[in-house]
Structures are given as structure tokens and as C-alpha cells.
Amino acid sequence: MYRSRLLSVAAAGAVALMVAGCGANTGAMISKSQTSLRPSHDVAAVLQKPDPAGIPAAVSLTALQRNNVWYNIDLPDGDTGYRWGYMHGVFQIQRTDDRGATWRGVNVPVRFDLGTESVYHGVENPQLAVVNLDTLYLYGVSGHSFVRAGTSDGGAHWSVYRTDLGADGFRVTSVSQPAKSQGWVLLAGTGAANRGVTLLYHVTNGGATVEQVKVGHLPSASGLPMNAQAVVAFTNLRSGWLLTTTLSGELSLYRTDDGGRHWSMRTLNPPKQILGAKAIKVYQPQLLENEGTFAAVFTTGTGKSSKQHVVIFRSRDGGKTFAGELTDQLDGAKANYEGQPAVFATPDYGYAVNDGRLLRSTDSGDSWLTVHSPSLELWLQRYPCVLAMNFVSYTQGYMLLADAAQKHTVLLQTAGLRDRWQPVP
């Protein structure tokens, strides 16, 4: 399918990467060329669907945590940023100031060892919130303690606080940090005494103060349904959303405009094409002022006839009204190791990988255009597991990929010319 010249170039690049090792790096530019633009001669060489099938491939967070590869990245300005995860059985953080060309270790003030507390339903414990170039917050559960650690100087100095939860078996499942000193953290109960219970904490004073927040009206700790899968996101210190899916397949939005003191709740129905489908997963929304976009997965049918459907929900009035778009193009798509079908850099701009190619939306998921990129498609054949996408602007982004065994990774950056991708040097 591909020209022999293209294959030889990709093979040479892959060999060079393998010599460099499996710890990834960072990167550069992506243009706004789309399928409507005239392709160059090498873009035309890959207009057929890439082969082999099965890209993106399945990813296991448990395997990544044990394989000594970096699988989380965040570069807020495209030059300076962080990578983190479990390395050699211990949670570690590294920082780069040169787009990933070099990395240095960041002191982690609390030790998190790899074990039963490290992952829950595909979500890692602890979780790192990168607020800006130098401000980080680390939230996790260790034994009976809810741990908060914050730094405003890139990790040189940390403040650490702990709150006794009274029982073990809790895990951090979602974090939203809209300001330097305040955040919201969701915990899920997994132990015998708290299984299915959800806790929502409002963290203030840089982690020193925590307040448990009541969201719903049920008697459980947060008032949410038992065994609810939930994510939280705040656009500022007053306006926030909390989204849940329940065992009965209901997708609900809890919305606040006063910093979490009062919440309104509404059910979000699937589009009419799959009316009656059950929601099985909701992902972190991307909020900006009054706009918000997020992905949810629904299922129809039962047993062997069951089918999953990706729906992109969007609101332009702060969550008062929603439109849900059934997006068949995202069936099987992945944008990170948690299985998120697409990630949004803003409520308008979204990205995903499916059928071995990059997809991009500029209209909050209403439509998706295939971005033909020979270089990216060749890299995806060798590294078919999508671990992370980090777009720092409409034209600049990074993609972290792993091989099928999830033992080697490559960090690609956009070169800004015909959407061409290349590994960080």
C-alpha cells in the first residue's frame, strides 16, 4: 500500500528510536490542512485506508505501570512541561524545559508504591494536576489517608497535607484544579465498608483545607447514586459540572454556579437514533467560559448483539441546554490510555485516532475530518497504542504512543507542515 521509500524512512526512524530507549520526550507544530485541501504527492500515497487494522490497539494501564515507560504528559506552553507515572514500582515525575529534548527528575514528597491502590477502573491513583509551568498538585489515597501535595516552584518545595478517611479502599478518580489554590477531587470507595460510595472534596488554601461536598439528595456521602462512575470539571471557582453514569445506564449532569454550595441535576438522554441506549462511561469535559464539550459511551442490545456508541455532548450556555451528536466515526477511536474516544483542546477543537489515522473536529464534535499524514500513519503501524494527546494550541501538539506490547514508547511532535509528525529529537 505504501511507497517503498516511505517505508524505508519510517523503519530508519524506528530503529533510531529503539536505540534511544523507551522513555518518551516532547514536541512542535501542526498545520490546519484538512481533507478539503490539495494533498502533496506523499499524502496522495496514503489515501487508502491504512493497513493493518486494529489501530488504535487496546491499552492496559496496569501493564504500563509495570513496564517502566512514561505514559502521562502535559506541556502547558509546548516547551515546558512534565511526564509522570510509575517507574520501577514507584510514582515519579520528570520535567522538561526544552520540548522534551532533556528531562530531569522532580522530587515527589509522598511515596506511592505500585500495588492494589495504583489503579481503579482504568484511572490512576495518584493523579497530577499541572496548573501552569511551575504549579503542580498531587492528589492520592494512601492507606486511610487522602493526600494533597502542592508546589508553586516546579517541585523544589512542596506542602503536604493528609486527611484521615476512616477506612481504606478509596481511590482518586477525577480531579479539577481551576485555580492555583483550589480544586475539586472525586474519590470512589472500593473497600468492604465503603464500596460504591462516592466522595467529593473541595480543596482550598493550597491543600491545607478540605470540605466534603454534598451534590445529590441520596443518603450516601456525596448524595450520588451508589456505584456511580463520575467525573468533575470546574471552569472557574464558581461554575462546575459533575457528570455520572449509573448501573441502570442513566447519564446525569449536576451543575453549580456558586462554588458547589447548591447543585441542580438533570438527565441527559442519548440522541433519538439510539433512544433507550444505556450510558456506560462518561469522560472529563472540556470547559471554557459558558461552553463545554464531553464524550460519553452508550450501549444498545444485549449479549453478542450489543453495540457501543460514542456520543459527543456540547453546551454553549453553561450546561443549561445540551445537544448530543451520535458520532459513528469515533466507534473504536482512542485518544488516551483511559480509552477516551476523543480529547478536546477547547470545547470546539477535538482530536482522536481511529482506523490508523488522526481525526480532528473544529465544531465541538459535530463533524470529524480525517487528517492524512503519512508520517503519523507509519508510526502508528509500529506503535499502535495511543497513550496521550496534548494539544497546546490549534496548531501545536504531541502524541505519546506505545508498541503493542506496551514496553516501548515514542513521543511525536507536529512539524507544522502538512500535518507531518516526527519524534522528539
Coordinates of C-alpha atoms in Angstrom, one line a residue:
M1 CA 0.0 0.0 0.0
Y2 CA 2.7 2.5 1.0
R3 CA 5.5 3.6 -1.3
S4 CA 8.8 1.7 -0.5
R5 CA 10.6 5.0 0.0
L6 CA 8.1 5.9 2.8
L7 CA 8.5 2.5 4.5
S8 CA 12.3 2.8 4.5
V9 CA 12.2 6.2 6.1
A10 CA 9.8 5.0 8.8
A11 CA 12.0 2.0 9.5
A12 CA 15.1 4.1 9.9
G13 CA 13.4 6.4 12.3
A14 CA 12.0 3.5 14.4
V15 CA 15.5 1.9 14.7
A16 CA 16.9 5.2 15.9
L17 CA 14.2 5.5 18.5
M18 CA 14.7 1.9 19.8
V19 CA 18.4 2.7 20.3
A20 CA 17.4 5.7 22.4
G21 CA 15.2 3.6 24.8
C22 CA 11.6 3.6 25.8
G23 CA 11.2 6.8 27.9
A24 CA 9.4 9.3 25.8
N25 CA 10.0 13.1 25.2
T26 CA 8.1 16.1 23.7
G27 CA 7.4 18.5 20.6
A28 CA 6.2 21.2 17.9
M29 CA 3.6 22.2 15.3
I30 CA 0.5 21.1 13.3
S31 CA -1.0 22.9 10.4
K32 CA -4.7 23.3 9.7
S33 CA -4.6 21.4 6.4
Q34 CA -7.6 19.1 6.1
T35 CA -9.0 16.7 3.5
S36 CA -10.5 19.5 1.5
L37 CA -7.0 20.9 0.8
R38 CA -5.0 19.7 -2.1
P39 CA -2.7 16.9 -0.9
S40 CA 1.0 16.7 -1.6
H41 CA 2.4 13.8 -3.6
D42 CA 3.3 11.8 -0.5
V43 CA -0.1 12.5 1.1
A44 CA -1.7 11.1 -2.0
A45 CA 0.3 7.9 -1.5
V46 CA -1.7 7.0 1.6
L47 CA -5.3 8.0 0.6
Q48 CA -6.3 4.3 1.0
K49 CA -7.2 3.1 4.5
P50 CA -4.0 2.2 6.4
D51 CA -3.2 -1.4 7.0
P52 CA -3.1 -3.4 9.3
A53 CA -6.4 -2.9 11.1
G54 CA -6.7 -2.7 14.8
I55 CA -5.2 0.8 15.2
P56 CA -5.5 2.1 17.9
A57 CA -4.8 -1.1 19.8
A58 CA -6.0 -1.9 23.3
V59 CA -4.1 -0.5 26.3
S60 CA -3.7 -1.7 29.8
L61 CA -2.9 0.8 32.5
T62 CA -1.7 -2.0 34.8
A63 CA 0.8 -3.1 32.1
L64 CA 2.0 0.4 31.6
Q65 CA 2.6 0.9 35.3
R66 CA 4.8 -2.2 35.4
N67 CA 6.7 -1.8 32.1
N68 CA 8.8 1.2 33.2
V69 CA 7.6 3.6 30.4
W70 CA 6.3 7.1 30.7
Y71 CA 2.6 7.3 29.9
N72 CA 1.4 10.7 31.1
I73 CA 2.5 14.0 29.6
D74 CA 1.4 17.7 29.9
L75 CA 3.3 20.6 28.4
P76 CA 1.2 23.7 29.1
D77 CA 3.1 26.1 26.7
G78 CA 4.6 23.5 24.4
D79 CA 8.1 24.0 25.7
T80 CA 8.0 23.4 29.4
G81 CA 6.1 20.5 31.0
Y82 CA 6.0 17.2 32.8
R83 CA 5.8 13.5 32.4
W84 CA 4.8 11.1 35.2
G85 CA 3.8 7.6 36.2
Y86 CA 5.0 4.5 38.0
M87 CA 8.6 3.7 37.2
H88 CA 10.4 0.8 38.8
G89 CA 7.4 0.4 41.2
V90 CA 7.4 4.0 42.5
F91 CA 5.4 7.0 41.3
Q92 CA 7.8 9.5 39.7
I93 CA 7.7 12.9 37.9
Q94 CA 10.1 14.5 35.5
R95 CA 10.3 18.0 34.0
T96 CA 11.5 19.3 30.6
D97 CA 12.2 22.9 29.6
D98 CA 13.2 22.2 26.0
R99 CA 10.2 20.4 24.4
G100 CA 11.3 17.1 25.8
A101 CA 14.9 17.0 24.5
T102 CA 16.1 16.6 28.1
W103 CA 14.3 15.6 31.3
R104 CA 15.2 15.9 35.0
G105 CA 13.6 14.3 38.0
V106 CA 11.2 16.2 40.2
N107 CA 11.2 15.4 43.9
V108 CA 7.9 13.7 44.9
P109 CA 7.2 14.4 48.6
V110 CA 4.9 11.5 49.2
R111 CA 5.9 7.9 48.2
F112 CA 3.3 6.0 46.2
D113 CA 4.3 2.4 45.7
L114 CA 2.8 0.2 42.9
G115 CA 0.1 -2.0 44.3
T116 CA -3.6 -2.5 44.6
E117 CA -4.2 1.2 45.2
S118 CA -2.5 2.2 42.0
V119 CA -5.4 1.8 39.5
Y120 CA -9.2 1.7 39.7
H121 CA -11.3 1.1 36.6
G122 CA -8.5 2.3 34.3
V123 CA -7.9 5.5 36.3
E124 CA -4.5 6.0 38.1
N125 CA -4.0 6.8 41.8
P126 CA -2.5 9.3 42.5
Q127 CA -3.3 12.0 39.9
L128 CA -1.2 15.0 39.0
A129 CA -2.8 18.4 38.1
V130 CA -0.5 20.6 36.1
V131 CA -2.0 24.1 36.7
N132 CA 0.8 26.1 35.0
L133 CA 4.5 25.8 34.2
D134 CA 5.5 25.7 37.9
T135 CA 2.3 24.9 39.9
L136 CA 1.5 21.3 40.4
Y137 CA -0.9 19.5 42.7
L138 CA -0.7 15.8 43.5
Y139 CA -3.8 14.1 44.9
G140 CA -3.9 10.5 46.0
V141 CA -5.1 8.0 48.6
S142 CA -2.5 6.1 50.7
G143 CA -4.0 3.6 53.1
H144 CA -6.6 5.5 55.2
S145 CA -5.3 9.0 54.1
F146 CA -6.4 11.4 51.4
V147 CA -3.1 13.1 50.5
R148 CA -2.7 16.5 48.9
A149 CA 0.7 17.9 47.9
G150 CA 1.3 21.2 46.1
T151 CA 4.2 23.2 44.7
S152 CA 4.5 26.6 43.1
D153 CA 8.1 26.3 42.1
G154 CA 8.2 23.3 39.8
G155 CA 8.8 20.8 42.6
A156 CA 11.6 22.4 44.5
H157 CA 9.4 22.8 47.6
W158 CA 6.1 21.1 48.4
S159 CA 3.4 21.5 51.0
V160 CA 1.9 18.2 52.1
Y161 CA -1.4 17.6 53.9
R162 CA -3.3 14.5 54.9
T163 CA -6.9 13.8 55.9
D164 CA -7.9 10.5 57.6
L165 CA -10.7 8.9 55.6
G166 CA -11.5 6.5 58.5
A167 CA -11.2 3.4 56.2
D168 CA -9.1 2.2 53.4
G169 CA -10.3 1.2 49.9
F170 CA -10.8 4.7 48.5
R171 CA -9.3 5.8 45.2
V172 CA -9.0 9.2 43.5
T173 CA -11.0 9.0 40.2
S174 CA -11.3 12.6 39.0
V175 CA -9.6 16.0 39.6
S176 CA -10.4 19.5 38.6
Q177 CA -8.0 22.4 39.5
P178 CA -9.3 25.7 38.1
A179 CA -7.1 27.8 40.3
K180 CA -3.7 27.7 42.0
S181 CA -5.0 27.2 45.5
Q182 CA -8.4 25.5 44.9
G183 CA -9.6 22.2 43.4
W184 CA -12.3 19.6 43.4
V185 CA -11.4 15.9 43.8
L186 CA -13.6 12.8 43.5
L187 CA -12.9 9.6 45.4
A188 CA -14.6 6.2 44.9
G189 CA -15.0 3.7 47.6
T190 CA -13.8 0.2 46.8
G191 CA -13.4 -1.4 50.3
A192 CA -15.8 -3.6 52.1
A193 CA -17.1 -0.8 54.3
N194 CA -17.4 1.9 51.5
R195 CA -17.9 0.0 48.2
G196 CA -19.9 2.1 45.8
V197 CA -19.7 5.3 47.8
T198 CA -18.5 8.5 46.0
L199 CA -16.9 11.4 47.9
L200 CA -16.4 14.9 46.5
Y201 CA -13.9 17.2 48.3
H202 CA -13.4 20.9 47.8
V203 CA -9.7 21.6 48.4
T204 CA -8.7 25.1 49.4
N205 CA -5.7 27.0 50.8
G206 CA -3.3 25.1 48.6
G207 CA -4.5 21.7 50.0
A208 CA -4.5 22.7 53.7
T209 CA -8.3 22.7 53.9
V210 CA -10.8 20.1 52.6
E211 CA -14.5 20.2 52.8
Q212 CA -16.8 17.3 51.8
V213 CA -19.4 18.5 49.3
K214 CA -23.0 17.2 49.0
V215 CA -24.0 17.0 45.4
G216 CA -27.2 14.9 45.2
H217 CA -30.0 14.2 47.5
L218 CA -29.4 10.5 48.3
P219 CA -28.1 9.5 51.7
S220 CA -24.7 8.3 50.5
A221 CA -21.7 10.6 51.3
S222 CA -21.9 12.8 48.2
G223 CA -25.5 12.2 47.6
L224 CA -24.8 10.5 44.3
P225 CA -26.2 7.0 43.4
M226 CA -24.2 4.1 44.7
N227 CA -21.6 2.7 42.2
A228 CA -21.9 5.8 40.1
Q229 CA -19.0 6.5 37.7
A230 CA -18.3 10.2 37.9
V231 CA -16.1 13.0 36.6
V232 CA -15.8 16.6 37.8
A233 CA -14.8 19.8 36.0
F234 CA -14.9 23.4 37.0
T235 CA -14.4 26.3 34.6
N236 CA -13.7 28.8 37.4
L237 CA -14.2 28.9 41.2
R238 CA -18.0 29.2 40.9
S239 CA -19.1 27.3 37.8
G240 CA -18.7 23.5 37.6
W241 CA -20.2 20.3 36.3
L242 CA -20.2 16.8 37.7
L243 CA -21.3 14.0 35.4
T244 CA -22.3 10.5 36.4
T245 CA -23.3 7.2 34.8
T246 CA -25.2 4.7 36.9
L247 CA -25.6 0.9 36.9
S248 CA -29.1 1.4 35.3
G249 CA -27.5 3.3 32.4
E250 CA -28.6 6.8 33.2
L251 CA -26.3 9.8 32.3
S252 CA -26.8 12.8 34.7
L253 CA -25.4 16.3 34.9
Y254 CA -25.1 18.0 38.3
R255 CA -24.4 21.7 37.8
T256 CA -23.4 24.5 40.2
D257 CA -22.9 28.3 39.8
D258 CA -21.9 29.0 43.4
G259 CA -18.8 27.0 44.0
G260 CA -20.6 23.8 44.9
R261 CA -22.9 25.0 47.7
H262 CA -26.0 24.3 45.5
W263 CA -26.4 21.9 42.7
S264 CA -29.1 21.3 40.0
M265 CA -29.5 17.9 38.4
R266 CA -30.8 16.8 35.0
T267 CA -30.7 13.6 33.0
L268 CA -29.1 13.7 29.6
N269 CA -30.8 11.4 27.1
P270 CA -29.0 9.7 24.2
P271 CA -29.8 11.0 20.6
K272 CA -33.0 9.9 19.1
Q273 CA -31.2 7.4 16.8
I274 CA -30.3 5.3 19.9
L275 CA -33.1 6.4 22.2
G276 CA -33.2 3.9 25.1
A277 CA -29.5 3.1 25.0
K278 CA -27.7 2.8 28.3
A279 CA -24.8 5.1 29.3
I280 CA -21.8 3.1 30.4
K281 CA -19.0 5.7 30.6
V282 CA -18.6 9.4 30.7
Y283 CA -15.3 11.3 30.2
Q284 CA -13.9 14.5 31.6
P285 CA -15.5 17.6 29.9
Q286 CA -13.5 20.5 28.4
L287 CA -15.0 23.8 29.7
L288 CA -14.3 27.3 28.7
E289 CA -16.4 30.2 29.9
N290 CA -20.0 29.2 29.0
E291 CA -19.1 26.4 26.6
G292 CA -18.5 22.7 27.4
T293 CA -17.9 19.5 25.4
F294 CA -17.5 15.9 26.5
A295 CA -17.8 12.3 25.3
A296 CA -20.0 9.6 26.6
V297 CA -20.3 5.9 25.6
F298 CA -23.7 4.2 25.3
T299 CA -24.6 0.6 24.6
T300 CA -27.6 -0.9 22.7
G301 CA -28.7 -4.5 22.6
T302 CA -27.5 -7.4 24.8
G303 CA -25.0 -10.2 24.6
K304 CA -23.5 -10.8 21.3
S305 CA -25.8 -8.3 19.6
S306 CA -24.7 -5.4 21.9
K307 CA -23.0 -2.4 20.3
Q308 CA -21.3 0.6 21.8
H309 CA -21.9 4.1 20.5
V310 CA -19.9 7.3 21.1
V311 CA -22.0 10.5 21.7
I312 CA -20.4 14.0 21.9
F313 CA -22.4 16.3 24.1
R314 CA -22.0 20.1 23.9
S315 CA -23.4 23.1 25.6
R316 CA -23.0 26.8 24.8
D317 CA -24.9 28.2 27.8
G318 CA -23.1 26.8 30.8
G319 CA -24.9 23.5 30.8
K320 CA -28.5 24.7 30.8
T321 CA -29.1 23.1 27.4
F322 CA -27.3 20.3 25.6
A323 CA -27.0 18.8 22.1
G324 CA -25.9 15.2 21.8
E325 CA -24.3 14.1 18.5
L326 CA -24.1 10.4 17.7
T327 CA -20.6 10.0 16.2
D328 CA -20.1 6.7 14.3
Q329 CA -16.7 8.0 13.1
L330 CA -15.4 7.6 16.7
D331 CA -16.5 4.0 17.2
G332 CA -13.3 2.3 18.2
A333 CA -11.4 5.6 18.4
K334 CA -8.9 6.3 21.2
A335 CA -7.2 9.5 22.5
N336 CA -5.5 8.3 25.7
Y337 CA -4.8 5.1 27.8
E338 CA -8.1 5.5 29.7
G339 CA -9.9 4.8 26.4
Q340 CA -11.4 8.2 25.9
P341 CA -12.7 8.3 22.3
A342 CA -11.6 11.9 21.7
V343 CA -9.9 14.7 23.6
F344 CA -10.8 18.4 23.2
A345 CA -8.1 21.2 23.5
T346 CA -11.0 23.6 23.7
P347 CA -14.8 23.0 23.6
D348 CA -14.5 23.4 19.8
Y349 CA -11.3 21.6 18.8
G350 CA -11.2 17.8 19.3
Y351 CA -8.8 15.1 18.3
A352 CA -8.8 11.3 18.1
V353 CA -7.1 8.3 16.4
N354 CA -9.2 5.8 14.5
D355 CA -8.5 3.3 11.7
G356 CA -4.8 4.2 11.9
R357 CA -5.4 7.9 11.2
L358 CA -5.8 11.2 13.0
L359 CA -9.3 12.7 13.2
R360 CA -10.0 16.3 14.0
S361 CA -13.1 18.3 14.8
T362 CA -13.4 22.1 14.8
D363 CA -17.1 22.3 15.6
S364 CA -17.5 20.6 19.0
G365 CA -17.7 17.2 17.5
D366 CA -20.5 17.8 15.0
S367 CA -18.2 16.7 12.2
W368 CA -14.8 15.0 12.0
L369 CA -12.3 15.3 9.2
T370 CA -9.5 12.8 8.5
V371 CA -6.1 14.4 8.6
H372 CA -4.0 12.4 6.1
S373 CA -0.4 12.2 7.5
P374 CA 1.9 9.6 6.0
S375 CA 4.5 10.1 8.8
L376 CA 1.9 9.6 11.6
E377 CA 0.3 6.6 9.9
L378 CA 3.6 4.9 9.6
W379 CA 4.4 5.5 13.2
L380 CA 1.0 4.2 14.3
Q381 CA 1.7 0.9 12.5
R382 CA 4.7 0.3 14.7
Y383 CA 3.3 2.0 17.8
P384 CA -0.5 1.4 17.7
C385 CA -1.3 2.1 21.3
V386 CA -2.4 5.8 21.9
L387 CA -1.4 6.8 25.4
A388 CA -1.9 10.6 25.4
M389 CA -2.6 13.6 23.2
N390 CA -1.5 17.0 24.3
F391 CA -2.6 19.9 22.1
V392 CA -1.3 23.2 23.4
S393 CA -2.8 25.2 20.6
Y394 CA -4.8 24.7 17.4
T395 CA -1.6 24.1 15.5
Q396 CA 0.8 22.6 18.1
G397 CA 0.6 19.2 19.8
Y398 CA 2.1 16.0 20.9
M399 CA 1.1 12.4 20.8
L400 CA 2.5 9.7 23.0
L401 CA 2.4 6.2 21.5
A402 CA 3.4 2.7 22.6
D403 CA 4.1 -0.6 20.8
A404 CA 1.6 -3.4 21.0
A405 CA 3.5 -4.9 24.0
Q406 CA 3.4 -1.5 25.7
K407 CA 7.1 -1.8 26.5
H408 CA 8.4 0.9 24.3
T409 CA 7.1 4.4 23.6
V410 CA 7.6 7.3 21.2
L411 CA 6.7 10.9 21.7
L412 CA 5.8 12.6 18.5
Q413 CA 5.5 16.3 17.8
T414 CA 3.8 18.0 14.9
A415 CA 6.1 19.7 12.5
G416 CA 3.6 22.3 11.3
L417 CA 3.8 21.3 7.6
R418 CA 1.1 19.2 6.0
D419 CA 0.3 17.8 9.5
R420 CA 3.6 15.9 9.4
W421 CA 4.7 14.3 12.7
Q422 CA 8.2 13.4 13.9
P423 CA 9.7 12.0 17.1
V424 CA 11.2 14.5 19.6
P425 CA 14.9 14.6 19.0

